[in-house]
Coordinates of C-alpha atoms and ligand atoms in Angstrom, one line a residue:
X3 CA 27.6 -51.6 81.3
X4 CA 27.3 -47.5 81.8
X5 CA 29.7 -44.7 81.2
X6 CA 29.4 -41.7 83.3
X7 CA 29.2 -37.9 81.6
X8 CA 29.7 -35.5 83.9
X9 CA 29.1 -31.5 83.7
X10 CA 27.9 -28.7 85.3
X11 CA 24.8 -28.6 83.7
X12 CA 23.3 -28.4 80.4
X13 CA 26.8 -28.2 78.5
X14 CA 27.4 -31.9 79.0
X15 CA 24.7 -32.6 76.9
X16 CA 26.6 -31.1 73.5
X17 CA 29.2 -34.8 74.8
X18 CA 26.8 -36.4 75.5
X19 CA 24.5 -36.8 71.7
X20 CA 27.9 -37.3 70.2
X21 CA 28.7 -40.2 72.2
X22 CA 25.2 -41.6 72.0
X23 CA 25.3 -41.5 68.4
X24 CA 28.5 -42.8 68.0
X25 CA 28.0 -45.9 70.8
X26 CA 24.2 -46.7 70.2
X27 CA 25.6 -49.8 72.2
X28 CA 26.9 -48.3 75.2
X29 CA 24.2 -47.4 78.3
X30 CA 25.2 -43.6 79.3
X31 CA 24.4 -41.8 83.1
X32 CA 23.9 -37.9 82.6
X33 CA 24.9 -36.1 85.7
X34 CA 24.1 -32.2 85.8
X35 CA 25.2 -30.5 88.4
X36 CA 22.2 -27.9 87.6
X37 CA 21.8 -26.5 91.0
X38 CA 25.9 -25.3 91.1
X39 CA 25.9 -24.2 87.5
X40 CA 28.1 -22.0 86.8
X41 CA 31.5 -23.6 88.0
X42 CA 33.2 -21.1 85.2
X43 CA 33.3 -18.4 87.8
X44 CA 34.1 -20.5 91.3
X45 CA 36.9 -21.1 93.0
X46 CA 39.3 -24.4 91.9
X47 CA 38.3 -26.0 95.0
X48 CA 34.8 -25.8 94.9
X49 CA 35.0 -27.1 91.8
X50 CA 37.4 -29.7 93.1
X51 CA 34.7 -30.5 95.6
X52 CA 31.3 -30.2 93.5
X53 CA 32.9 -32.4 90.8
X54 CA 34.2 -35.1 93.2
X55 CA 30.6 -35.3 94.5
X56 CA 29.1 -35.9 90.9
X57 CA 31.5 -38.2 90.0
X58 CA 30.9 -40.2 93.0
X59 CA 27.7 -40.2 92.1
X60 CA 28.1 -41.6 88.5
X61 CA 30.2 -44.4 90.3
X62 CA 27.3 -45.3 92.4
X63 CA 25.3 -46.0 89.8
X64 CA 27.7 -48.0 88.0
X65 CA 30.2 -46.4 85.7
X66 CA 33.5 -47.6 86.2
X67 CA 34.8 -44.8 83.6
X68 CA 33.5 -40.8 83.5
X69 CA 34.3 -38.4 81.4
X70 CA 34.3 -35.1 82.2
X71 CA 32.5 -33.2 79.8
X72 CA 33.1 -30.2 81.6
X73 CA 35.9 -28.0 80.2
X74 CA 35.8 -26.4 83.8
X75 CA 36.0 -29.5 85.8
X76 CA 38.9 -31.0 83.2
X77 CA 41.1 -27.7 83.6
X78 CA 40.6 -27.6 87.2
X79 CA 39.9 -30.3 89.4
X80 CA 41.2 -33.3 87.0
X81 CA 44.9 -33.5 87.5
X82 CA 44.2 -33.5 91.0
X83 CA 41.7 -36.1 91.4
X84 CA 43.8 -38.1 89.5
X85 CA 46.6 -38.0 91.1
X86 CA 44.9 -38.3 95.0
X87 CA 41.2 -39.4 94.4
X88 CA 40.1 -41.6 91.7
X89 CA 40.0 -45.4 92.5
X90 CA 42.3 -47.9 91.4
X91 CA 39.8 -49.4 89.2
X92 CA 37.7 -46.3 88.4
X93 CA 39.0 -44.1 85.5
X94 CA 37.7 -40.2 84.8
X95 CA 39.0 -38.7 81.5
X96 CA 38.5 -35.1 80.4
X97 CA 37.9 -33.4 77.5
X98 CA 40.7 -30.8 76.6
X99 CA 43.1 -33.6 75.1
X100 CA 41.0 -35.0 72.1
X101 CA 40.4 -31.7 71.3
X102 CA 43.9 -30.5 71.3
X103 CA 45.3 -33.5 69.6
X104 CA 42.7 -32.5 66.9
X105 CA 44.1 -29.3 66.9
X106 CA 48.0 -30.2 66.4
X107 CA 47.3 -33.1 64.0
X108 CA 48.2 -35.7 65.8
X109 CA 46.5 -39.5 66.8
X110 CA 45.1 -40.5 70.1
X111 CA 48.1 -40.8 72.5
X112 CA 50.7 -39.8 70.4
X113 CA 53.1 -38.4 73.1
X114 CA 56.1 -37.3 70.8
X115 CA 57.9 -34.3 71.2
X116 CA 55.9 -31.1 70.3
X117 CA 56.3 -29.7 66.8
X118 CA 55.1 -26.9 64.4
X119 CA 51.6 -27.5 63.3
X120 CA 49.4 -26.1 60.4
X121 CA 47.6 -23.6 62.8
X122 CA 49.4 -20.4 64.0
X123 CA 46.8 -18.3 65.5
X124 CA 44.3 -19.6 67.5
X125 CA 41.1 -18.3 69.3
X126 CA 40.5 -19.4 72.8
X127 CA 36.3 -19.2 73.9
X128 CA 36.0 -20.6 77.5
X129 CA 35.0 -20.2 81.2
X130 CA 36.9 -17.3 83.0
X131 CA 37.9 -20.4 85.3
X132 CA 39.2 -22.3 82.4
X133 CA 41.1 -19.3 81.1
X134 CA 43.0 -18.4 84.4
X135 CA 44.0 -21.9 84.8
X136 CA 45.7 -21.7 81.5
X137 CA 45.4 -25.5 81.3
X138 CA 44.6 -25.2 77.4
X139 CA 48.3 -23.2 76.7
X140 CA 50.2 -26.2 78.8
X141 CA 48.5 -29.3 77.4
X142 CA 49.0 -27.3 73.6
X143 CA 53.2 -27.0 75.0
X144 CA 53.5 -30.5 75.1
X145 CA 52.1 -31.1 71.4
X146 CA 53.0 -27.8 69.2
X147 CA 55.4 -25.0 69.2
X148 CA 55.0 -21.4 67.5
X149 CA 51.0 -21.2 68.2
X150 CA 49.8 -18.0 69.5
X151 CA 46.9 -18.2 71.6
X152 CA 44.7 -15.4 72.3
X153 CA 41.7 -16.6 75.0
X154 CA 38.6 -14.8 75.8
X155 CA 36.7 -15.6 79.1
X156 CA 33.3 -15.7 78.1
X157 CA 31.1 -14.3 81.0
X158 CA 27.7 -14.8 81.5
X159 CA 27.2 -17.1 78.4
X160 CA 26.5 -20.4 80.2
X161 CA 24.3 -18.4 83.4
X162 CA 22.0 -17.5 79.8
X163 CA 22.3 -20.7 78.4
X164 CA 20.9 -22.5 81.5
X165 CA 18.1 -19.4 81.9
X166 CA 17.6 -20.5 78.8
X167 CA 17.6 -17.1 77.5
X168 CA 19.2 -17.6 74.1
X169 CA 18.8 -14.0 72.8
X170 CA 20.9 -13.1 75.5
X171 CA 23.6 -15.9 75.3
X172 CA 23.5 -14.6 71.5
X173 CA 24.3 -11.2 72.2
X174 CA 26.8 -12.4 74.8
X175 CA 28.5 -14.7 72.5
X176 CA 28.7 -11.5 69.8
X177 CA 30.1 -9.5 72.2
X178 CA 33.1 -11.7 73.4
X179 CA 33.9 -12.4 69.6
X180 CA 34.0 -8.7 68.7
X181 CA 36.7 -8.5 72.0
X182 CA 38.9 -11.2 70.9
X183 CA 38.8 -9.9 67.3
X184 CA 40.1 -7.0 68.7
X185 CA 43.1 -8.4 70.0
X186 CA 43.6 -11.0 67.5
X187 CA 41.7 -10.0 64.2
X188 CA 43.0 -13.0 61.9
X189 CA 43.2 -16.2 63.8
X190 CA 43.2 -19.3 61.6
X191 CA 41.4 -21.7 64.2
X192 CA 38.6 -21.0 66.9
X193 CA 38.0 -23.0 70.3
X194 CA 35.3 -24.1 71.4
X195 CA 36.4 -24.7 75.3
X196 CA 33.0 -24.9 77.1
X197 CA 31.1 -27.4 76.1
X198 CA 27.5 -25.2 76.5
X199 CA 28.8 -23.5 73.7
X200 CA 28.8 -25.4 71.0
X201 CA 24.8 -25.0 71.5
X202 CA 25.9 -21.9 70.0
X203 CA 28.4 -23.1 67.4
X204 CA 26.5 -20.8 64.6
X205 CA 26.6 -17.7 66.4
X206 CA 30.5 -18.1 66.6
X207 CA 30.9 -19.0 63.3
X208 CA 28.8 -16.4 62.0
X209 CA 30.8 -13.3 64.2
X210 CA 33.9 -15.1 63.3
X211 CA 33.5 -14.7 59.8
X212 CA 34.8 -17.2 56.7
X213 CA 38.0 -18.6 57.1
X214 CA 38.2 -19.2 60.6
X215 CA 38.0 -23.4 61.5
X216 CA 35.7 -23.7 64.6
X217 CA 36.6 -26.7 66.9
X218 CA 34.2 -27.8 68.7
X219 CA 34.4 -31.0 71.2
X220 CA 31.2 -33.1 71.0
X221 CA 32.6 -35.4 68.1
X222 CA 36.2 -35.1 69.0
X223 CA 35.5 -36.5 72.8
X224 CA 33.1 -39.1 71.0
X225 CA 35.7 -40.5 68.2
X226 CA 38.3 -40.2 71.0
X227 CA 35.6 -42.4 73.6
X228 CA 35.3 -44.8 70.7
X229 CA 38.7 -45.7 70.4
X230 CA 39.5 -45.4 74.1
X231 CA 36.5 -48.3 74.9
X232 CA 38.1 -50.0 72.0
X233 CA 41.3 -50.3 74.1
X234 CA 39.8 -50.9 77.8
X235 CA 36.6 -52.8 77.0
X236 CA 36.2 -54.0 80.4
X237 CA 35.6 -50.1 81.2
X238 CA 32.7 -50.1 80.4
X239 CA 31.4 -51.0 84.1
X240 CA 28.3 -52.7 85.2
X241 CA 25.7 -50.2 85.1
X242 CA 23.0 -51.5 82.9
X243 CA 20.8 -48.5 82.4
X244 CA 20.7 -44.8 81.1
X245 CA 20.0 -42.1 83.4
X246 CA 20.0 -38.7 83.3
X247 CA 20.1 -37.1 86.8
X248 CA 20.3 -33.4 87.9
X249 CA 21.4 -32.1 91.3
X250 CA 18.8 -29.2 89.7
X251 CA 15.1 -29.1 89.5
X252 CA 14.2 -32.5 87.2
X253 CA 11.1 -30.9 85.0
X254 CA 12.9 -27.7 84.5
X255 CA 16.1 -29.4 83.8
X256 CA 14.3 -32.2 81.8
X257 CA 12.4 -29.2 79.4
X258 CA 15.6 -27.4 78.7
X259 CA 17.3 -30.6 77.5
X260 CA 14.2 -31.7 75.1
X261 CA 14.4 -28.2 74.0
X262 CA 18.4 -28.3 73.1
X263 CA 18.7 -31.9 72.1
X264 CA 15.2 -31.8 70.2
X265 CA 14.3 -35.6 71.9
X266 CA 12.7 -36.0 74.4
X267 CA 14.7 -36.3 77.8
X268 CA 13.9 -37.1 81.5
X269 CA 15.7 -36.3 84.1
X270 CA 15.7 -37.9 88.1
X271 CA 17.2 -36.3 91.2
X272 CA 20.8 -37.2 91.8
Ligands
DGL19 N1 30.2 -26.7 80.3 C1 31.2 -26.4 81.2 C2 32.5 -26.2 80.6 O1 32.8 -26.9 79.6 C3 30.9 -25.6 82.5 C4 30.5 -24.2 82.4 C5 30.2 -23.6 83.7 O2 29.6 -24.3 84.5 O3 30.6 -22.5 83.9 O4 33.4 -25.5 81.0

């Protein structure tokens, strides 16, 4: 019994303690793609291709279901490996929906007609991949009507946060705050959309300023997981073991994670 969590690198991590904590039961496999990191500024088919790769690899070790915790990955590559590449009896799930069904009040698979929602103005913090492929704005179309959307690509923040130079990935996250500000100074709701930033969630609060709610997707993706395993129990395929594995350099990779997660975490190579 495993589930796969896939992402680019440290980010998946942020998924990963939610789920964890939420599904002590459950056996998780970790794959960072450390030595590709940053997919936020390649090109949709080498992201097509490097997440392909990982998620193979999860399935060889046993997952029948992975979710991409990788805002990149789930904005890019997902529809298509959906619709041409994922096994009949393999499933891979991203993580924009929970999050957006958060955001438009609405419950897990609710597929009704979209419809005005509490939130008018919201602030978008993602990849620059994730904000050209403007998969957030269609997948908020078919739930809500009369939300503005204002995104910021956030450069550089994850190539600090896997340096792990945080003063950096501070003054980074300040800066792309201050820009969206500018061209939206009073949105009611903030984004989250990469999932190494909620290892940053105070720094975006704190720029934001009061009255702005900050989504973030770690307990979203894990109450949406939940009641998703509730559903499909046989999903859960026949890996018996956690695993974290890295495409990157184990130790390095391994000291990072202790450091962000604040356990202690070791990592193989993929
Ligand atoms: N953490 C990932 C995301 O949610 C990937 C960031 C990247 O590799 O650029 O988008």
């Amino acid at each position: 019994m495993a589930v796969g969590i896939f992402d680019s690198g440290l980010g998946g991590l942020t998924v990963l303690d939610a789920v964890a904590k939420r599904l002590p039961e459950v056996p998780f496999v970790y794959y960072g793609d450390n030595s590709h990191t940053p997919y936020g500024t390649r090109d949709p088919q080498d992201v097509y291709e490097l997440t392909t790769a990982g998620v193979q690899r999860l399935f060889d070790a046993g997952c029948d279901l992975v979710i991409l915790a990788c805002n990149t990955a789930s904005a890019v590559a997902l529809r298509k490996m959906q619709e041409s590449w994922v096994p009949k009896d393999k499933r891979v799930l991203g993580v924009f929906v929970p999050l957006i069904e958060a955001l438009t009040e609405r419950q897990w698979g609710d597929n009704s007609p979209p419809r005005e929602v509490a939130v008018k103005h919201v602030a978008l913090f993602a990849t620059p991949a994730t904000v050209s492929s403007r998969a957030f704005q269609r997948e908020l179309a078919f739930r809500a009507i009369g939300v503005d959307v204002e995104a910021q690509a956030c450069g550089g923040v994850v190539d600090a946060i896997e340096d792990g130079d945080m003063i950096l990935a501070e003054a980074l996250v300040r800066s792309h705050v201050e820009a969206l500000l500018r061209k939206m100074p009073s949105p009611d709701a903030a984004v989250l959309g990469c999932t190494h930033y909620p290892l940053l969630e105070e720094v975006f609060s704190d720029a934001l300023g009061p009255g702005v709610t900050v989504f973030s997707q770690a307990n979203l993706v894990a109450a949406s997981l939940a009641d998703y395993l509730g559903r499909h129990p046989a999903m859960v395929g026949p890996g018996s073991e956690s695993l974290y594995l890295t495409t990157g350099d184990p130790r390095r990779v391994a000291n990072k994670a202790t450091q962000f997660l604040r356990r202690k975490i070791d990592f193989t190579a993929a």
